[in-house]
mmCIF file of C-alpha atoms in Angstrom:
data_model
loop_
_atom_site.group_PDB
_atom_site.id
_atom_site.type_symbol
_atom_site.label_atom_id
_atom_site.label_comp_id
_atom_site.label_asym_id
_atom_site.label_seq_id
_atom_site.Cartn_x
_atom_site.Cartn_y
_atom_site.Cartn_z
ATOM 1 C CA GLU A 29 0.000 0.000 0.000
ATOM 2 C CA GLU A 30 1.333 3.429 -0.930
ATOM 3 C CA GLY A 31 1.272 6.458 1.341
ATOM 4 C CA GLU A 32 3.012 9.728 2.095
ATOM 5 C CA ILE A 33 6.418 9.453 3.739
ATOM 6 C CA CYS A 34 6.527 11.406 7.016
ATOM 7 C CA ILE A 35 9.453 12.081 9.332
ATOM 8 C CA ARG A 36 9.331 12.298 13.117
ATOM 9 C CA GLY A 37 11.894 12.586 15.888
ATOM 10 C CA THR A 38 14.247 15.058 17.498
ATOM 11 C CA SER A 39 15.795 16.105 14.184
ATOM 12 C CA VAL A 40 12.512 17.515 12.815
ATOM 13 C CA THR A 41 12.716 21.303 12.656
ATOM 14 C CA LEU A 42 10.015 23.626 13.947
ATOM 15 C CA GLY A 43 8.982 24.774 10.474
ATOM 16 C CA TYR A 44 9.904 26.883 7.483
ATOM 17 C CA TYR A 45 11.573 30.195 8.258
ATOM 18 C CA ASN A 46 9.090 33.042 7.887
ATOM 19 C CA ASN A 47 6.604 30.896 5.929
ATOM 20 C CA TRP A 48 3.615 30.088 8.166
ATOM 21 C CA GLU A 49 1.410 28.704 5.386
ATOM 22 C CA LYS A 50 3.969 26.120 4.280
ATOM 23 C CA THR A 51 4.728 25.285 7.925
ATOM 24 C CA LYS A 52 1.031 24.615 8.684
ATOM 25 C CA GLU A 53 0.783 22.424 5.602
ATOM 26 C CA CYS A 54 3.885 20.275 6.221
ATOM 27 C CA TYR A 55 4.381 20.212 10.012
ATOM 28 C CA VAL A 56 1.392 18.497 11.594
ATOM 29 C CA GLN A 57 0.394 16.487 14.645
ATOM 30 C CA ASN A 58 1.120 12.774 14.214
ATOM 31 C CA PRO A 59 -2.348 11.295 13.525
ATOM 32 C CA LEU A 60 -1.231 7.961 15.025
ATOM 33 C CA ASN A 61 -0.409 9.576 18.379
ATOM 34 C CA LYS A 62 -3.341 10.961 20.388
ATOM 35 C CA ALA A 63 -1.544 10.844 23.772
ATOM 36 C CA TYR A 64 0.756 13.906 23.494
ATOM 37 C CA PRO A 65 1.895 16.544 20.969
ATOM 38 C CA GLU A 66 4.228 15.041 18.391
ATOM 39 C CA ILE A 67 5.029 17.008 15.247
ATOM 40 C CA ILE A 68 5.786 15.108 12.041
ATOM 41 C CA TYR A 69 7.050 16.479 8.730
ATOM 42 C CA ARG A 70 5.042 15.563 5.643
ATOM 43 C CA THR A 71 7.675 15.206 2.894
ATOM 44 C CA GLY A 72 5.346 15.159 -0.104
ATOM 45 C CA ASP A 73 7.006 11.909 -1.212
ATOM 46 C CA ILE A 74 4.929 8.802 -1.866
ATOM 47 C CA GLY A 75 6.419 5.504 -0.715
ATOM 48 C CA ARG A 76 5.640 1.887 -0.003
ATOM 49 C CA LYS A 77 7.311 -1.033 1.729
ATOM 50 C CA ASN A 78 8.803 -3.825 -0.363
ATOM 51 C CA GLN A 79 8.684 -7.540 0.514
ATOM 52 C CA TYR A 80 11.631 -7.062 2.951
ATOM 53 C CA GLY A 81 9.946 -4.231 4.860
ATOM 54 C CA GLU A 82 12.250 -1.595 3.345
ATOM 55 C CA LEU A 83 10.781 1.797 2.506
ATOM 56 C CA MET A 84 10.807 2.450 -1.252
ATOM 57 C CA PHE A 85 10.352 5.848 -2.897
ATOM 58 C CA VAL A 86 7.582 5.803 -5.527
ATOM 59 C CA SER A 87 7.072 9.420 -6.600
ATOM 60 C CA ARG A 88 6.258 12.933 -5.477
ATOM 61 C CA LYS A 89 2.742 13.595 -4.199
ATOM 62 C CA ASP A 90 2.498 16.694 -6.380
ATOM 63 C CA TYR A 91 3.224 14.602 -9.515
ATOM 64 C CA GLN A 92 0.047 12.574 -9.051
ATOM 65 C CA ILE A 93 -2.652 13.294 -11.628
ATOM 66 C CA LYS A 94 -6.081 11.968 -12.569
ATOM 67 C CA HIS A 95 -6.233 11.029 -16.245
ATOM 68 C CA MET A 96 -8.884 8.982 -18.059
ATOM 69 C CA GLY A 97 -10.432 8.091 -14.687
ATOM 70 C CA HIS A 98 -7.165 6.721 -13.233
ATOM 71 C CA ARG A 99 -4.754 8.072 -10.629
ATOM 72 C CA ILE A 100 -1.318 8.199 -12.228
ATOM 73 C CA GLU A 101 2.109 8.973 -10.815
ATOM 74 C CA LEU A 102 4.023 10.862 -13.503
ATOM 75 C CA GLY A 103 7.173 9.538 -11.829
ATOM 76 C CA GLU A 104 6.099 5.984 -12.675
ATOM 77 C CA ILE A 105 5.995 6.872 -16.367
ATOM 78 C CA GLU A 106 9.412 8.528 -16.066
ATOM 79 C CA ALA A 107 10.863 5.495 -14.251
ATOM 80 C CA ASN A 108 9.732 3.177 -17.061
ATOM 81 C CA VAL A 109 11.151 5.484 -19.728
ATOM 82 C CA ASN A 110 14.469 5.954 -17.886
ATOM 83 C CA LEU A 111 15.006 2.172 -17.814
ATOM 84 C CA LEU A 112 14.992 1.941 -21.609
ATOM 85 C CA PRO A 113 18.323 1.639 -23.420
ATOM 86 C CA GLY A 114 19.217 4.841 -25.242
ATOM 87 C CA ILE A 115 17.315 7.081 -22.812
ATOM 88 C CA LYS A 116 19.436 9.357 -20.634
ATOM 89 C CA LEU A 117 16.680 11.247 -18.815
ATOM 90 C CA SER A 118 12.960 11.940 -19.010
ATOM 91 C CA GLY A 119 10.399 14.244 -17.439
ATOM 92 C CA CYS A 120 6.585 14.342 -17.598
ATOM 93 C CA VAL A 121 4.134 17.189 -17.178
ATOM 94 C CA TYR A 122 0.357 17.201 -17.337
ATOM 95 C CA ASP A 123 -1.484 19.657 -19.551
ATOM 96 C CA ASP A 124 -4.664 20.224 -17.494
ATOM 97 C CA ALA A 125 -6.358 22.353 -20.128
ATOM 98 C CA ASN A 126 -6.115 19.683 -22.842
ATOM 99 C CA GLN A 127 -6.053 16.641 -20.501
ATOM 100 C CA LYS A 128 -2.779 15.372 -21.987
ATOM 101 C CA ILE A 129 0.347 13.759 -20.561
ATOM 102 C CA VAL A 130 3.442 15.268 -22.161
ATOM 103 C CA LEU A 131 6.756 13.399 -21.963
ATOM 104 C CA TYR A 132 10.140 15.024 -22.622
ATOM 105 C CA PHE A 133 13.288 12.978 -22.962
ATOM 106 C CA VAL A 134 16.974 13.212 -23.745
ATOM 107 C CA GLY A 135 18.584 10.278 -25.505
ATOM 108 C CA ASP A 136 19.490 8.475 -28.701
ATOM 109 C CA MET A 137 16.022 7.060 -29.395
ATOM 110 C CA GLU A 138 13.567 8.887 -31.649
ATOM 111 C CA ALA A 139 10.128 9.951 -30.363
ATOM 112 C CA ALA A 140 8.252 7.583 -32.721
ATOM 113 C CA GLU A 141 10.361 4.617 -31.595
ATOM 114 C CA LEU A 142 9.819 5.532 -27.931
ATOM 115 C CA THR A 143 6.054 5.749 -28.485
ATOM 116 C CA LYS A 144 6.032 2.247 -29.984
ATOM 117 C CA THR A 145 8.178 0.838 -27.146
ATOM 118 C CA LEU A 146 5.988 2.378 -24.421
ATOM 119 C CA ARG A 147 2.861 0.737 -25.877
ATOM 120 C CA ASP A 148 4.322 -2.606 -24.733
ATOM 121 C CA LYS A 149 5.399 -1.296 -21.301
ATOM 122 C CA LEU A 150 2.535 0.886 -20.030
ATOM 123 C CA PRO A 151 -1.239 0.559 -19.779
ATOM 124 C CA ARG A 152 -3.125 2.639 -22.364
ATOM 125 C CA TYR A 153 -4.263 5.263 -19.833
ATOM 126 C CA MET A 154 -0.631 5.940 -18.843
ATOM 127 C CA LEU A 155 0.701 6.428 -22.361
ATOM 128 C CA PRO A 156 1.926 9.977 -22.983
ATOM 129 C CA ASN A 157 -0.222 11.865 -25.492
ATOM 130 C CA LYS A 158 2.789 13.859 -26.692
ATOM 131 C CA ILE A 159 6.442 12.853 -26.686
ATOM 132 C CA LYS A 160 9.164 15.389 -27.389
ATOM 133 C CA LYS A 161 12.891 14.834 -27.704
ATOM 134 C CA LEU A 162 15.124 17.524 -26.184
ATOM 135 C CA GLU A 163 18.797 18.301 -26.650
ATOM 136 C CA SER A 164 19.102 18.760 -22.882
ATOM 137 C CA MET A 165 16.771 18.699 -19.908
ATOM 138 C CA PRO A 166 16.241 21.973 -17.997
ATOM 139 C CA PHE A 167 17.273 21.787 -14.328
ATOM 140 C CA THR A 168 16.686 23.884 -11.235
ATOM 141 C CA ALA A 169 19.617 25.280 -9.263
ATOM 142 C CA ASN A 170 19.233 22.202 -6.986
ATOM 143 C CA GLY A 171 19.814 19.839 -9.907
ATOM 144 C CA LYS A 172 16.196 18.640 -10.198
ATOM 145 C CA ILE A 173 14.257 18.591 -13.453
ATOM 146 C CA ASN A 174 12.688 22.021 -13.871
ATOM 147 C CA ARG A 175 9.082 21.121 -14.636
ATOM 148 C CA LYS A 176 8.038 24.767 -14.838
ATOM 149 C CA LEU A 177 10.431 25.208 -17.728
ATOM 150 C CA LEU A 178 9.068 22.057 -19.373
ATOM 151 C CA TYR A 179 5.695 23.845 -19.401
ATOM 152 C CA VAL A 180 7.451 26.786 -21.048
ATOM 153 C CA ILE A 181 8.761 24.477 -23.761
ATOM 154 C CA GLU A 182 5.297 22.964 -24.264
ATOM 155 C CA PHE A 183 3.391 26.226 -24.451
ATOM 156 C CA GLU A 184 6.227 28.286 -25.977
ATOM 157 C CA ILE A 185 6.052 31.143 -23.490
ATOM 158 C CA PRO A 186 8.699 33.448 -25.057
ATOM 159 C CA GLU A 187 9.581 35.522 -21.980
ATOM 160 C CA LEU A 188 10.567 32.371 -20.076
ATOM 161 C CA GLU A 189 12.565 30.673 -22.848
ATOM 162 C CA LYS A 190 15.609 32.699 -21.825
ATOM 163 C CA GLN A 191 15.316 31.323 -18.256
ATOM 164 C CA ALA A 192 15.185 27.750 -19.616
ATOM 165 C CA LYS A 193 18.376 28.279 -21.607
ATOM 166 C CA GLU A 194 20.085 29.930 -18.623
ATOM 167 C CA ALA A 195 19.133 27.054 -16.302
ATOM 168 C CA THR A 196 20.600 24.571 -18.784
ATOM 169 C CA LYS A 197 23.826 26.598 -18.970
ATOM 170 C CA ILE A 198 24.091 26.607 -15.156
ATOM 171 C CA LYS A 199 23.625 22.816 -15.036
ATOM 172 C CA GLU A 200 26.283 22.341 -17.736
ATOM 173 C CA ALA A 201 28.681 24.616 -15.820
ATOM 174 C CA GLN A 202 28.081 22.579 -12.645
ATOM 175 C CA GLU A 203 28.791 19.345 -14.533
ATOM 176 C CA ASN A 204 31.954 20.789 -16.091
ATOM 177 C CA PHE A 205 33.185 21.926 -12.673
ATOM 178 C CA LEU A 206 32.530 18.492 -11.176
ATOM 179 C CA LYS A 207 34.264 16.850 -14.143
ATOM 180 C CA CYS A 208 37.344 19.013 -13.511
ATOM 181 C CA VAL A 209 37.377 18.157 -9.802
ATOM 182 C CA LEU A 210 36.869 14.411 -10.314
ATOM 183 C CA GLY A 211 38.916 13.975 -13.481
ATOM 184 C CA ASP A 212 37.767 12.228 -16.638
ATOM 185 C CA GLU A 213 38.476 8.688 -15.442
ATOM 186 C CA LEU A 214 36.525 8.992 -12.187
ATOM 187 C CA TRP A 215 33.741 10.973 -13.914
ATOM 188 C CA ASP A 216 33.290 8.197 -16.505
ATOM 189 C CA ALA A 217 33.354 5.531 -13.790
ATOM 190 C CA ILE A 218 30.577 7.278 -11.853
ATOM 191 C CA PHE A 219 28.403 8.817 -14.580
ATOM 192 C CA GLY A 220 29.408 6.972 -17.764
ATOM 193 C CA ASN A 221 30.408 8.576 -21.042
ATOM 194 C CA ASN A 222 27.546 11.097 -21.343
#
């Protein structure tokens, strides 16, 4: 059974600095403890236990959508795509207005070939309605896929295209710096020849 991963204990902070709304949303009383006040932190991550009782990350709560009458984790689509040979990275967004799943990917495979491959891997309701190949994936300053900029790519919002290109440049600069620190041999051993 899947559920939200929550953290409790002495290491849990008191909240977000100067952000009461976010604090009220994420720092809540433990619903399993009615005896005394115990604050838990709601991470926004969805997890489940495997057959060994280990906690496994499934996806982010905010990446869950309802499409064609089914609850779908966009991260589950991404995980299936990322396992395919020739795919370096993928990211999904949901176009609420048109009720479409849009998949972006970086890799050697072509979009038509990926579409055909996914038909054998995913149920029909999880198949992306649009698949777009990118030269590089936009990232946030924290190194996560920048989904806001994927929306920019989808809807071609001109004033934000510059931000998408700048974010990609920052990510490339970070990678180049790390490559210099680690050296080519160690870089290739850790990350492969990308």
